[in-house]
Amino acid sequence: MATATELPVELFKGPVDPDWCPGCGDFGVLKSIQEAAAKNGIRPENLMVVSGIGCSSNLPGFITSYGVHSLHGRSVPVATGVHLANTDMKVVIVGGDGDGYGIGVGHLIHAMRRNLDVTYVVMDNQIYGLTTGQTSPTSTLGHKTKSTPQGNIENPINPLALAMISGATFVARGFSGEQKLLADTIAAAMNHKGFALVDTFSPCVTYNKINTYPWFKERVYKLEDTDFDPTESLYKSLEKSYEWDEKLPLGVLYKHEMPTYEDGEMSLKAGALVKQPLAINKETYKSLVEELI
Amino acid sequence: MQEVTIGIAGAAGDGLDKSGDTLARSCGRFGLHVYAYNSYQSIIRGGHIWLKVRVSDRKVTCHGDKLNVLVALNQDSIERHAREVDEGGFILFNSDRIKCEELLVKKGVTLLPISMKEVTEEVAKKFGPVKPIMQNTVAMGAVMHLMGLGTEQTEEVLTDTFSAKGQEVIDMNIALLEAGYEYAKKLVSKPIFVAGKWETDKKRRPFITGNEAIAMAAYAAGCKFYAAYPMTPASTILHWMATNAKKTGILVKQCEDEISVANMAIGAGIGGVRSMCATAGGGFALMTEAVGMAGIMEVPVVFVEVQRGGPSTGLPTKTEQADLFQVLGASQGEFPRLIVAPKDIADSYASTVEAFNLADKYQLPVLMMSDLLLSEHPETVDAEQLSCDVKVERPEFIKEWDAEKNGKFKRYKFTESGISPRALPGTPGACHVTASDDHDERGILISDMFTSPPVRRKIMEKRMTKVENMLKELQPPQLEGPANADVTLLCWGSTWGVVREAAELLNEKGIKTNYLCIKYIAPFHTKEVTEILSKSKKKISVEVNFTSVMAQFVKMQTGVSMDGHITKYDGEPLEPLMIVEEVEAQLASKTKDLSVSEAEAMEMAYHYLRTHALEKLRPSTLKIHSKNGSGEPVWEIELAERITGKGAGTIKIGSNTGSIIEFKQETPVKA
């Protein structure tokens, strides 16, 4: 990876403009990822943005970098494969709350316990937007949606707490209404060695009439303005992750240095797989045949 | 041609797999050909295991119909298998704790009781107590005499096997082997074959399973990433990969489920390495959505689907070939892919190398279909068939792209061949998105609000063009056996091995028979297969499934219907004589007898006694009665006490329904 010489953010301008609804929170997330990559000096060809399916998962199409726009809920395993094949690339996974915490939550938990060295930015709008407004794993109790006209009767997932207890080593929350802070948070997440989750409030202006920009603005505060230390203890971080109704903390909630999956994987000791020669050691092969005789 | 089939039976944990391996490898080193089949009821300690090892001086492609020597490691094994030994054969057992009643064996079969205590006395004096599992080595020594082979190769194998345990252990095992050999030599003056009668080319042959062949071929082909979730009968690929990862440098990833496996393997393919995953039918069901993704993204990746008895959990440790339509129908929509079903172990090796090359050349998923029999049975192959000097062909990738000079990079450029230039992630100037939504030449979405019918038409045509081109370089199926035959057998996968032998037997009987094995399923050689089948006379499909899926598929492609079908769906593979008898019956227009056979009734009685925890009883004799008011003919099986041999009751089994009509115990034995 190139050392951090800041790059012009224009390098990351995408080939087409986003087709998101005007005012969608995802615009702020896109801009933040572009700024974070520029700030960290990651060249577009060394950046890999992997998504699943959903409004927010269209993001790879709107940024100049390598990208994979995969299946609903499968961004994490696809990103794992791409990353393990070429560990020289910086991988950022993007998608929505349905994609990551609903259909894809199984993969997410396992990627976190592996402490895979990737960054995952979830654009959490607490609703299914692309499918026109059904309840999501982070919809609050009582939320009336197309699929829950009487109000949602299921408790929402707490993605931050889930990430902390699953083994993620960098857990943060962003808000696209605080774009500057979000860009800094994503940049820090990308610089972290290990699994980084940035759960990001990214309001859906079309289908979520409860968790709106004004709703968030009234509640959010920046952890950097307090004396909270995300590296102090898992328990304090967990406690912080449960702040909800009145106060919503933004910034890094948990940060911990741990060996990554890549550190333990012996095949990577010889460098990125894709750069290793295709030809095998014939003597090794012949010894394996000899074992069968 | 000279051949002999040895059966080794015992409980899981008796170490018979190791003995079978020693036997097979000894023969392989001698230059003989071996085909082994392990029909296991249980992988849990104590369950019954039945291993057949067929040895020949000529290549054999199935476990055959014969049984010349039975090595019984427990009483149960005598009772189950003694009657299967052919005339002129031998039954070996430890007479210190196992008995074999004369009434259990066919005429002309020799009992060879070995008092292990007696035979191993000298060895025990020199080396210390002989553990029960070591008695297998004594039996192997006796088998070597019966087969007319010396002990030289086996001694070599034992030396290698125990090399880590020290010279003392090696010497002890060799002493046991020789004790068994000398004992049999003393008792049996007329073994099955006399020493020195084997015609052998002295080539040392590796003994390998189909799954190992796939794993080794993947390594030879430059595979760098292997993902899997444990599932029988595909797990041994994972085991080989994990065991040898340190040597091969392949990244081996066990995932949380098969959805992850498939998506990770595709991700690695996008990343630019040769990537493979394997599973059985149930796991493949979870992978199917990803298969289509690899198709639309044009990602090279190899999927291995090893079939087992279905549907659902089905028969996890039994063989079947019933997943054809699942694999053909994997994923929604239409996309180019290669579906290939190798016919034997050497073909599994060659097909895997080819799979990687074609996946890379045509940028598509390859689905390899194997089956439990092919994947888990070991056989000897010529070392050249496992050579690592294989053609590893990878098209060049774009190294750098100058967009100002050449315009924006088009990952999915429309070309005549349908194959577009590929730039791997990390290539300067060629940034693009690999998308599961349909896209234009640059990879930009044409779905939703960007929908463009003309571009969609063009990209579909581009992708599908690859299919026609690929078909041209695949070897079309060919008839094997005499031309203008009276009977043509249609088969696929591991069934080829048994059909080949059945056709030989039919030809010997004067029924002129040839056979056609379908290897490439998609794309399909419609023209060639239609030509062959429309000229064939009596066409019979032979498959290990209920609905003759390959026959259905061939009809779909060619319009040609089979005249008859031979099927088997009890979890066990076909054997040559089963096919011969069925072909004869079909030629004579006889209907198939579906009632419970004598052997099946006996097996059912055993099973009933076992599941009712009556290990103290065993079946003894069996006869069939007419309806007797039961509405169907009834098998009546006399039961005996294991220890005393005294009559202990009866079980009656309906010959049509297979139901246990009656179970009567004379003096109830405590379970």
Coordinates of N, CA, C and O in Angstrom, one line a residue, chain A residues 15-20 44-49 52-53 58 60-72 74 76-86 89 103 106-108 110-111 113-114 130 261 265-268 273-293, chain B residues 25 29 160 204-208 212 216 219-222 224-225 240 244-257 259-260 263-264 267-268 270-274 289-290 293 297 349 383 386-389 392 394 423-437 442 444-445 448-450:
Chain A
P15 N -18.1 7.2 -12.8 CA -18.4 7.3 -14.2 C -19.9 7.8 -14.5 O -20.2 8.3 -15.5
V16 N -20.7 7.6 -13.5 CA -22.1 8.0 -13.7 C -22.6 8.6 -12.3 O -22.0 8.4 -11.3
D17 N -23.6 9.5 -12.4 CA -24.1 10.1 -11.2 C -25.0 9.2 -10.5 O -25.7 8.4 -11.1
P18 N -25.1 9.3 -9.2 CA -26.0 8.4 -8.4 C -27.5 8.6 -8.8 O -27.9 9.7 -9.1
D19 N -28.2 7.5 -8.7 CA -29.6 7.5 -9.0 C -30.4 7.5 -7.7 O -31.6 7.1 -7.7
W20 N -29.8 7.9 -6.6 CA -30.5 7.9 -5.4 C -31.5 9.1 -5.4 O -31.4 10.1 -6.1
P44 N -7.1 5.0 -6.8 CA -8.3 4.3 -7.2 C -8.1 2.8 -7.6 O -8.9 1.9 -7.2
E45 N -7.0 2.5 -8.2 CA -6.8 1.1 -8.6 C -6.5 0.2 -7.4 O -6.5 -1.1 -7.6
N46 N -6.1 0.8 -6.3 CA -5.8 0.0 -5.1 C -7.0 -0.1 -4.1 O -6.9 -0.6 -3.0
L47 N -8.1 0.5 -4.5 CA -9.3 0.6 -3.7 C -10.3 -0.4 -4.3 O -10.6 -0.4 -5.5
M48 N -10.9 -1.3 -3.4 CA -11.9 -2.2 -3.9 C -13.1 -2.0 -3.0 O -13.1 -2.2 -1.8
V49 N -14.2 -1.6 -3.7 CA -15.5 -1.3 -3.0 C -16.5 -2.4 -3.3 O -16.8 -2.6 -4.5
G52 N -23.5 -5.3 -1.7 CA -24.5 -6.4 -1.9 C -25.6 -5.8 -2.8 O -25.3 -5.4 -3.9
I53 N -26.9 -5.9 -2.3 CA -28.0 -5.3 -3.1 C -28.8 -4.4 -2.2 O -29.1 -4.8 -1.1
N58 N -25.7 0.3 -4.6 CA -25.4 0.8 -5.9 C -24.1 1.6 -5.9 O -23.6 2.0 -6.9
P60 N -20.8 1.3 -5.5 CA -19.6 1.1 -6.3 C -19.7 1.6 -7.7 O -18.7 2.0 -8.3
G61 N -20.9 1.7 -8.2 CA -21.0 2.3 -9.6 C -20.8 3.7 -9.6 O -20.6 4.3 -10.8
F62 N -20.8 4.4 -8.5 CA -20.7 5.9 -8.5 C -19.4 6.4 -8.0 O -19.2 7.6 -7.7
I63 N -18.4 5.5 -7.9 CA -17.0 5.9 -7.5 C -16.0 5.3 -8.5 O -16.3 4.2 -9.0
T64 N -15.0 6.0 -8.7 CA -13.9 5.4 -9.6 C -13.0 4.7 -8.7 O -12.2 5.3 -7.9
S65 N -13.0 3.4 -8.8 CA -12.2 2.4 -8.1 C -12.5 1.1 -8.6 O -13.4 1.0 -9.5
Y66 N -11.9 0.0 -8.2 CA -12.4 -1.3 -8.5 C -13.6 -1.6 -7.6 O -13.7 -1.0 -6.5
G67 N -14.6 -2.4 -8.1 CA -15.8 -2.6 -7.3 C -16.4 -3.9 -7.7 O -16.2 -4.5 -8.8
V68 N -17.1 -4.5 -6.7 CA -18.0 -5.6 -7.0 C -19.4 -5.3 -6.4 O -19.5 -4.9 -5.3
H69 N -20.4 -5.4 -7.3 CA -21.7 -5.2 -6.9 C -22.3 -6.6 -6.8 O -22.7 -7.2 -7.9
S70 N -22.4 -7.2 -5.7 CA -22.7 -8.7 -5.6 C -24.1 -9.0 -5.3 O -25.0 -8.3 -5.8
L71 N -24.4 -10.0 -4.6 CA -25.7 -10.5 -4.3 C -26.2 -9.9 -3.0 O -25.4 -9.5 -2.1
H72 N -27.5 -10.0 -2.8 CA -28.1 -9.4 -1.6 C -27.6 -10.2 -0.4 O -27.8 -11.5 -0.3
R74 N -24.5 -10.9 0.4 CA -23.3 -11.6 0.2 C -22.1 -10.8 0.0 O -21.0 -11.3 -0.4
V76 N -20.1 -9.5 2.2 CA -19.0 -9.9 3.1 C -18.2 -11.1 2.6 O -17.0 -11.0 2.4
P77 N -18.8 -12.2 2.2 CA -18.0 -13.3 1.7 C -17.3 -12.9 0.4 O -16.2 -13.4 0.1
V78 N -18.0 -12.2 -0.5 CA -17.4 -11.8 -1.8 C -16.2 -11.0 -1.5 O -15.1 -11.2 -2.0
A79 N -16.3 -10.0 -0.6 CA -15.2 -9.1 -0.3 C -14.1 -9.9 0.4 O -12.9 -9.7 0.1
T80 N -14.4 -10.9 1.2 CA -13.4 -11.8 1.8 C -12.6 -12.5 0.8 O -11.4 -12.5 0.8
G81 N -13.3 -13.0 -0.2 CA -12.6 -13.7 -1.3 C -11.7 -12.8 -2.1 O -10.5 -13.1 -2.4
V82 N -12.2 -11.6 -2.5 CA -11.4 -10.7 -3.3 C -10.2 -10.2 -2.4 O -9.1 -10.2 -2.9
H83 N -10.4 -10.0 -1.2 CA -9.4 -9.5 -0.3 C -8.3 -10.6 -0.1 O -7.1 -10.3 -0.2
L84 N -8.7 -11.8 0.2 CA -7.7 -12.9 0.4 C -6.9 -13.2 -0.9 O -5.8 -13.6 -0.8
A85 N -7.6 -13.0 -2.0 CA -6.9 -13.2 -3.3 C -5.8 -12.1 -3.5 O -4.8 -12.3 -4.1
N86 N -6.2 -10.9 -3.1 CA -5.2 -9.8 -3.3 C -5.2 -8.9 -2.1 O -5.9 -7.9 -2.0
M89 N -4.8 -4.9 -1.9 CA -5.9 -3.9 -2.1 C -6.6 -3.5 -0.8 O -6.7 -4.3 0.1
I103 N -30.3 -10.3 5.9 CA -30.0 -11.5 5.1 C -28.5 -11.8 5.2 O -28.2 -13.0 5.1
G106 N -25.3 -13.5 9.2 CA -24.4 -14.6 9.5 C -23.0 -14.4 9.0 O -22.1 -14.7 9.8
H107 N -22.9 -14.0 7.8 CA -21.5 -13.8 7.3 C -20.8 -12.7 8.1 O -19.6 -12.8 8.3
L108 N -21.6 -11.6 8.4 CA -21.0 -10.5 9.1 C -20.3 -10.9 10.4 O -19.2 -10.6 10.7
H110 N -19.2 -13.8 11.3 CA -18.0 -14.7 11.1 C -16.8 -13.8 10.6 O -15.7 -14.1 11.0
A111 N -17.1 -12.8 9.8 CA -16.0 -12.0 9.3 C -15.5 -11.2 10.5 O -14.3 -11.0 10.6
R113 N -15.5 -12.1 13.7 CA -14.7 -13.0 14.7 C -13.4 -13.4 14.1 O -12.4 -13.7 14.8
R114 N -13.3 -13.3 12.7 CA -12.0 -13.6 12.1 C -11.1 -12.4 12.2 O -9.9 -12.5 11.8
L130 N -35.1 0.1 -1.4 CA -35.2 -0.4 -2.8 C -36.5 -1.1 -3.1 O -37.0 -1.0 -4.2
Y261 N -6.9 -12.0 10.7 CA -7.0 -13.3 10.0 C -5.8 -13.5 9.1 O -5.2 -14.5 9.1
E265 N -2.8 -16.6 8.5 CA -3.0 -17.4 7.3 C -1.6 -17.6 6.7 O -1.0 -16.7 6.1
M266 N -1.2 -18.9 6.7 CA 0.2 -19.1 6.3 C 0.5 -18.9 4.8 O 1.6 -18.6 4.4
S267 N -0.6 -19.1 4.0 CA -0.4 -19.0 2.5 C 0.0 -17.5 2.2 O 0.5 -17.3 1.1
L268 N -0.4 -16.6 3.1 CA -0.1 -15.2 2.7 C 1.3 -14.7 3.1 O 1.7 -13.6 2.8
L273 N -1.8 -13.5 -2.8 CA -1.9 -14.8 -3.6 C -1.8 -14.5 -5.1 O -1.2 -15.3 -5.8
V274 N -2.4 -13.4 -5.5 CA -2.5 -13.2 -7.0 C -1.1 -12.9 -7.5 O -0.9 -13.0 -8.7
K275 N -0.2 -12.5 -6.7 CA 1.1 -12.2 -7.2 C 2.1 -13.4 -7.0 O 3.2 -13.3 -7.5
Q276 N 1.6 -14.5 -6.5 CA 2.4 -15.7 -6.4 C 2.4 -16.4 -7.7 O 1.4 -16.4 -8.4
P277 N 3.5 -17.1 -8.1 CA 3.5 -17.7 -9.4 C 2.5 -18.9 -9.5 O 2.1 -19.5 -8.5
L278 N 1.9 -19.0 -10.7 CA 0.9 -20.1 -11.0 C 1.6 -21.5 -11.0 O 1.0 -22.4 -10.5
A279 N 2.8 -21.5 -11.5 CA 3.5 -22.8 -11.6 C 3.8 -23.3 -10.2 O 4.2 -22.6 -9.3
I280 N 3.7 -24.7 -10.0 CA 3.9 -25.3 -8.7 C 5.3 -25.8 -8.6 O 6.0 -26.0 -9.6
N281 N 5.7 -26.2 -7.4 CA 7.0 -26.9 -7.2 C 6.8 -28.3 -7.5 O 6.1 -29.1 -6.8
K282 N 7.4 -28.8 -8.6 CA 7.2 -30.1 -9.1 C 7.7 -31.2 -8.1 O 7.2 -32.3 -8.0
E283 N 8.8 -30.9 -7.4 CA 9.3 -31.8 -6.4 C 8.3 -32.1 -5.3 O 8.1 -33.2 -4.9
T284 N 7.7 -31.0 -4.8 CA 6.6 -31.1 -3.8 C 5.5 -32.0 -4.3 O 5.0 -32.9 -3.7
Y285 N 5.1 -31.7 -5.6 CA 4.0 -32.5 -6.2 C 4.3 -34.0 -6.2 O 3.6 -34.8 -5.8
K286 N 5.6 -34.2 -6.7 CA 6.0 -35.6 -6.9 C 6.0 -36.4 -5.5 O 5.6 -37.5 -5.4
S287 N 6.4 -35.6 -4.4 CA 6.4 -36.3 -3.1 C 5.0 -36.6 -2.7 O 4.7 -37.6 -2.0
L288 N 4.0 -35.8 -3.1 CA 2.6 -36.1 -2.7 C 2.1 -37.3 -3.5 O 1.3 -38.1 -2.9
V289 N 2.5 -37.5 -4.7 CA 2.1 -38.7 -5.4 C 2.8 -39.9 -4.8 O 2.2 -41.0 -4.6
E290 N 4.0 -39.7 -4.4 CA 4.8 -40.9 -3.8 C 4.1 -41.3 -2.5 O 4.1 -42.5 -2.2
E291 N 3.5 -40.4 -1.8 CA 2.8 -40.8 -0.6 C 1.6 -41.8 -0.9 O 1.1 -42.4 0.0
L292 N 1.1 -41.8 -2.1 CA 0.0 -42.6 -2.4 C 0.4 -44.0 -2.9 O -0.4 -44.9 -3.1
I293 N 1.7 -44.2 -3.0 CA 2.1 -45.5 -3.5 C 2.5 -46.5 -2.4 O 3.2 -46.0 -1.4
Chain B
R25 N -2.0 -51.1 -1.5 CA -0.7 -50.5 -1.9 C 0.3 -51.5 -2.2 O 1.2 -51.3 -3.0
R29 N 2.2 -51.5 -5.7 CA 3.7 -51.5 -5.8 C 4.2 -52.7 -6.6 O 5.2 -52.7 -7.2
D160 N 7.1 -48.2 5.5 CA 6.8 -46.8 5.3 C 5.7 -46.3 6.2 O 5.8 -45.2 6.8
R204 N 5.0 -49.1 -10.5 CA 4.5 -48.8 -9.2 C 3.3 -47.8 -9.4 O 3.4 -46.8 -10.0
R205 N 2.1 -48.2 -8.9 CA 0.9 -47.4 -9.2 C 0.4 -46.8 -7.9 O 0.2 -47.4 -6.9
P206 N 0.1 -45.5 -8.0 CA -0.5 -44.8 -6.8 C -1.9 -45.3 -6.6 O -2.6 -45.6 -7.6
F207 N -2.4 -45.3 -5.4 CA -3.7 -45.7 -5.0 C -4.4 -44.5 -4.5 O -4.0 -43.9 -3.5
I208 N -5.5 -44.1 -5.1 CA -6.0 -42.7 -4.9 C -7.5 -42.7 -5.1 O -8.1 -43.5 -5.9
E212 N -9.3 -37.1 -4.0 CA -7.9 -36.8 -3.9 C -7.4 -36.4 -5.3 O -6.6 -35.4 -5.4
M216 N -5.6 -32.9 -6.1 CA -4.3 -32.8 -6.6 C -4.2 -32.1 -8.0 O -3.3 -31.4 -8.3
Y219 N -4.3 -28.4 -7.5 CA -3.0 -27.9 -7.1 C -2.1 -27.8 -8.4 O -1.5 -26.8 -8.6
A220 N -2.1 -28.9 -9.1 CA -1.3 -28.9 -10.4 C -1.7 -27.8 -11.3 O -0.8 -27.2 -12.0
A221 N -3.0 -27.5 -11.3 CA -3.5 -26.5 -12.3 C -3.3 -25.0 -11.7 O -3.7 -24.1 -12.4
G222 N -2.7 -24.9 -10.6 CA -2.4 -23.6 -10.1 C -3.5 -23.0 -9.2 O -3.5 -21.7 -9.0
K224 N -5.2 -21.5 -6.2 CA -4.6 -20.8 -5.0 C -5.6 -20.6 -3.9 O -5.2 -20.2 -2.8
F225 N -6.9 -20.8 -4.2 CA -7.9 -20.6 -3.1 C -8.9 -21.7 -3.2 O -9.5 -22.0 -4.2
W240 N -7.8 -33.1 2.2 CA -6.5 -33.1 1.4 C -5.9 -31.7 1.3 O -4.7 -31.5 1.6
N244 N -2.4 -30.7 3.2 CA -1.2 -30.3 2.4 C -1.0 -28.8 2.2 O -0.1 -28.5 1.4
A245 N -1.8 -28.0 2.8 CA -1.8 -26.6 2.5 C -0.4 -26.0 2.8 O 0.1 -25.1 2.0
K246 N 0.3 -26.5 3.8 CA 1.6 -26.0 4.1 C 2.6 -26.2 2.9 O 3.4 -25.4 2.6
K247 N 2.4 -27.4 2.3 CA 3.3 -27.7 1.1 C 2.8 -27.0 -0.2 O 3.6 -26.6 -1.0
T248 N 1.5 -26.9 -0.4 CA 1.0 -26.4 -1.6 C 0.9 -24.9 -1.7 O 0.9 -24.3 -2.7
G249 N 0.8 -24.3 -0.5 CA 0.6 -22.8 -0.5 C -0.8 -22.4 -0.9 O -1.0 -21.2 -1.1
I250 N -1.7 -23.3 -1.0 CA -3.1 -23.0 -1.3 C -3.8 -22.4 0.0 O -3.6 -22.9 1.1
L251 N -4.5 -21.3 -0.2 CA -5.3 -20.8 0.9 C -6.6 -21.6 1.1 O -7.4 -21.7 0.2
V252 N -6.7 -22.3 2.2 CA -7.8 -23.2 2.4 C -8.7 -22.6 3.4 O -8.3 -22.3 4.6
K253 N -10.0 -22.3 3.1 CA -10.9 -21.6 4.0 C -12.1 -22.4 4.2 O -12.9 -22.7 3.3
Q254 N -12.3 -22.8 5.5 CA -13.6 -23.4 5.9 C -14.5 -22.2 6.3 O -14.2 -21.4 7.1
C255 N -15.7 -22.2 5.6 CA -16.6 -21.1 5.8 C -17.7 -21.4 6.8 O -17.9 -22.5 7.1
E256 N -18.6 -20.4 7.0 CA -19.7 -20.6 7.9 C -20.9 -21.3 7.3 O -21.7 -21.9 8.0
D257 N -20.9 -21.3 6.0 CA -22.0 -22.1 5.2 C -21.6 -22.1 3.8 O -20.6 -21.4 3.4
I259 N -23.2 -20.9 1.3 CA -23.5 -19.6 0.6 C -22.2 -18.8 0.6 O -21.7 -18.2 -0.4
S260 N -21.6 -18.8 1.8 CA -20.3 -18.0 2.0 C -19.2 -18.7 1.1 O -18.4 -18.0 0.4
N263 N -19.7 -17.7 -2.6 CA -19.4 -16.2 -2.8 C -18.0 -15.9 -2.6 O -17.4 -15.0 -3.3
M264 N -17.3 -16.6 -1.6 CA -15.9 -16.3 -1.3 C -15.1 -16.8 -2.5 O -14.1 -16.1 -2.9
G267 N -15.4 -14.4 -5.2 CA -14.6 -13.2 -4.8 C -13.1 -13.4 -5.2 O -12.5 -12.5 -5.7
A268 N -12.6 -14.6 -4.8 CA -11.2 -14.9 -5.1 C -11.0 -14.9 -6.6 O -9.9 -14.5 -7.1
I270 N -12.6 -13.2 -8.8 CA -12.6 -11.8 -9.2 C -11.2 -11.2 -8.9 O -10.6 -10.5 -9.7
G271 N -10.7 -11.5 -7.7 CA -9.4 -11.0 -7.3 C -8.3 -11.5 -8.2 O -7.2 -10.9 -8.2
G272 N -8.5 -12.6 -9.0 CA -7.5 -13.0 -10.0 C -6.8 -14.3 -9.7 O -5.9 -14.6 -10.5
V273 N -7.2 -15.0 -8.7 CA -6.5 -16.3 -8.5 C -7.5 -17.5 -9.0 O -8.7 -17.3 -9.1
R274 N -6.8 -18.6 -9.3 CA -7.6 -19.8 -9.6 C -8.3 -20.3 -8.3 O -7.6 -20.5 -7.3
E289 N -27.5 -19.5 -6.1 CA -27.7 -18.1 -6.5 C -26.3 -17.5 -6.9 O -26.2 -16.7 -7.9
A290 N -25.3 -18.0 -6.3 CA -23.9 -17.5 -6.6 C -23.4 -18.0 -8.0 O -22.7 -17.3 -8.6
M293 N -24.4 -15.6 -10.5 CA -23.6 -14.4 -10.3 C -22.3 -14.5 -11.1 O -21.8 -13.6 -11.8
M297 N -21.2 -12.2 -14.1 CA -20.0 -11.4 -13.9 C -18.9 -11.9 -14.8 O -17.8 -11.2 -14.8
Y349 N -9.1 -36.3 -12.6 CA -7.9 -35.5 -12.6 C -7.8 -34.6 -13.8 O -7.7 -33.4 -13.7
A383 N 0.9 -43.6 -12.7 CA 1.4 -42.4 -12.2 C 1.4 -41.3 -13.3 O 1.2 -40.1 -12.9
L386 N -1.5 -38.9 -13.2 CA -1.5 -37.9 -12.2 C -0.3 -36.9 -12.4 O 0.1 -36.2 -11.4
S387 N 0.2 -36.9 -13.6 CA 1.4 -36.0 -13.8 C 1.1 -34.6 -13.6 O 0.0 -34.1 -13.9
C388 N 2.1 -33.9 -13.0 CA 1.9 -32.4 -12.8 C 2.3 -31.7 -14.0 O 2.2 -30.4 -14.1
D389 N 2.9 -32.4 -15.0 CA 3.2 -31.7 -16.3 C 2.0 -31.6 -17.2 O 1.9 -32.1 -18.3
V392 N -1.2 -25.8 -18.3 CA -1.9 -24.8 -17.5 C -2.0 -23.6 -18.4 O -1.0 -22.9 -18.6
R394 N -3.5 -19.9 -19.2 CA -4.2 -18.7 -18.6 C -4.0 -17.6 -19.6 O -2.9 -17.3 -20.0
A423 N -8.9 -7.2 -16.9 CA -7.9 -6.5 -16.1 C -8.2 -6.8 -14.7 O -9.3 -6.7 -14.3
L424 N -7.2 -7.3 -13.9 CA -7.5 -7.7 -12.5 C -7.5 -6.4 -11.7 O -6.9 -5.4 -12.0
P425 N -8.3 -6.5 -10.6 CA -8.3 -5.4 -9.6 C -6.8 -5.1 -9.2 O -6.0 -6.0 -9.0
G426 N -6.5 -3.8 -9.2 CA -5.1 -3.4 -8.9 C -4.4 -2.8 -10.2 O -3.4 -2.2 -10.1
T427 N -5.0 -3.1 -11.4 CA -4.4 -2.7 -12.6 C -4.7 -1.2 -12.8 O -5.8 -0.7 -12.8
P428 N -3.6 -0.4 -13.0 CA -3.8 1.0 -13.1 C -4.6 1.4 -14.4 O -4.4 0.7 -15.5
G429 N -5.5 2.3 -14.3 CA -6.2 2.8 -15.5 C -7.4 2.0 -15.9 O -8.1 2.4 -16.8
A430 N -7.7 0.8 -15.3 CA -8.7 0.0 -15.8 C -9.9 -0.3 -14.8 O -10.6 -1.3 -14.8
C431 N -10.0 0.7 -13.9 CA -11.1 0.6 -12.8 C -12.4 0.3 -13.4 O -12.9 0.9 -14.4
H432 N -13.1 -0.7 -12.8 CA -14.5 -1.0 -13.3 C -15.2 -1.8 -12.2 O -14.5 -2.2 -11.2
V433 N -16.5 -1.9 -12.3 CA -17.3 -2.6 -11.3 C -17.7 -4.0 -11.9 O -18.1 -4.1 -13.1
T434 N -17.5 -5.0 -11.1 CA -18.0 -6.4 -11.5 C -19.3 -6.5 -10.9 O -19.4 -6.6 -9.7
A435 N -20.4 -6.5 -11.7 CA -21.7 -6.4 -11.2 C -22.6 -7.6 -11.5 O -22.6 -8.2 -12.5
S436 N -23.5 -7.9 -10.5 CA -24.5 -8.9 -10.7 C -25.7 -8.4 -11.4 O -26.5 -9.2 -11.9
D437 N -25.9 -7.1 -11.4 CA -26.9 -6.5 -12.2 C -26.4 -6.6 -13.7 O -25.2 -6.5 -13.9
R442 N -18.7 -1.4 -20.3 CA -17.8 -0.9 -19.3 C -18.1 -1.4 -17.9 O -17.5 -1.1 -16.9
I444 N -21.1 -0.8 -16.5 CA -22.0 0.1 -16.0 C -23.4 -0.4 -16.1 O -23.8 -1.0 -17.1
L445 N -24.2 -0.3 -15.0 CA -25.5 -1.0 -14.9 C -26.5 -0.6 -16.0 O -26.5 0.6 -16.4
D448 N -32.8 -1.4 -13.8 CA -33.6 -0.4 -13.3 C -33.8 0.8 -14.2 O -34.1 0.7 -15.3
M449 N -33.5 2.1 -13.7 CA -33.8 3.3 -14.5 C -32.9 3.4 -15.7 O -33.1 4.2 -16.6
F450 N -31.8 2.6 -15.7 CA -30.8 2.7 -16.8 C -31.1 1.7 -17.9 O -30.4 1.5 -18.8

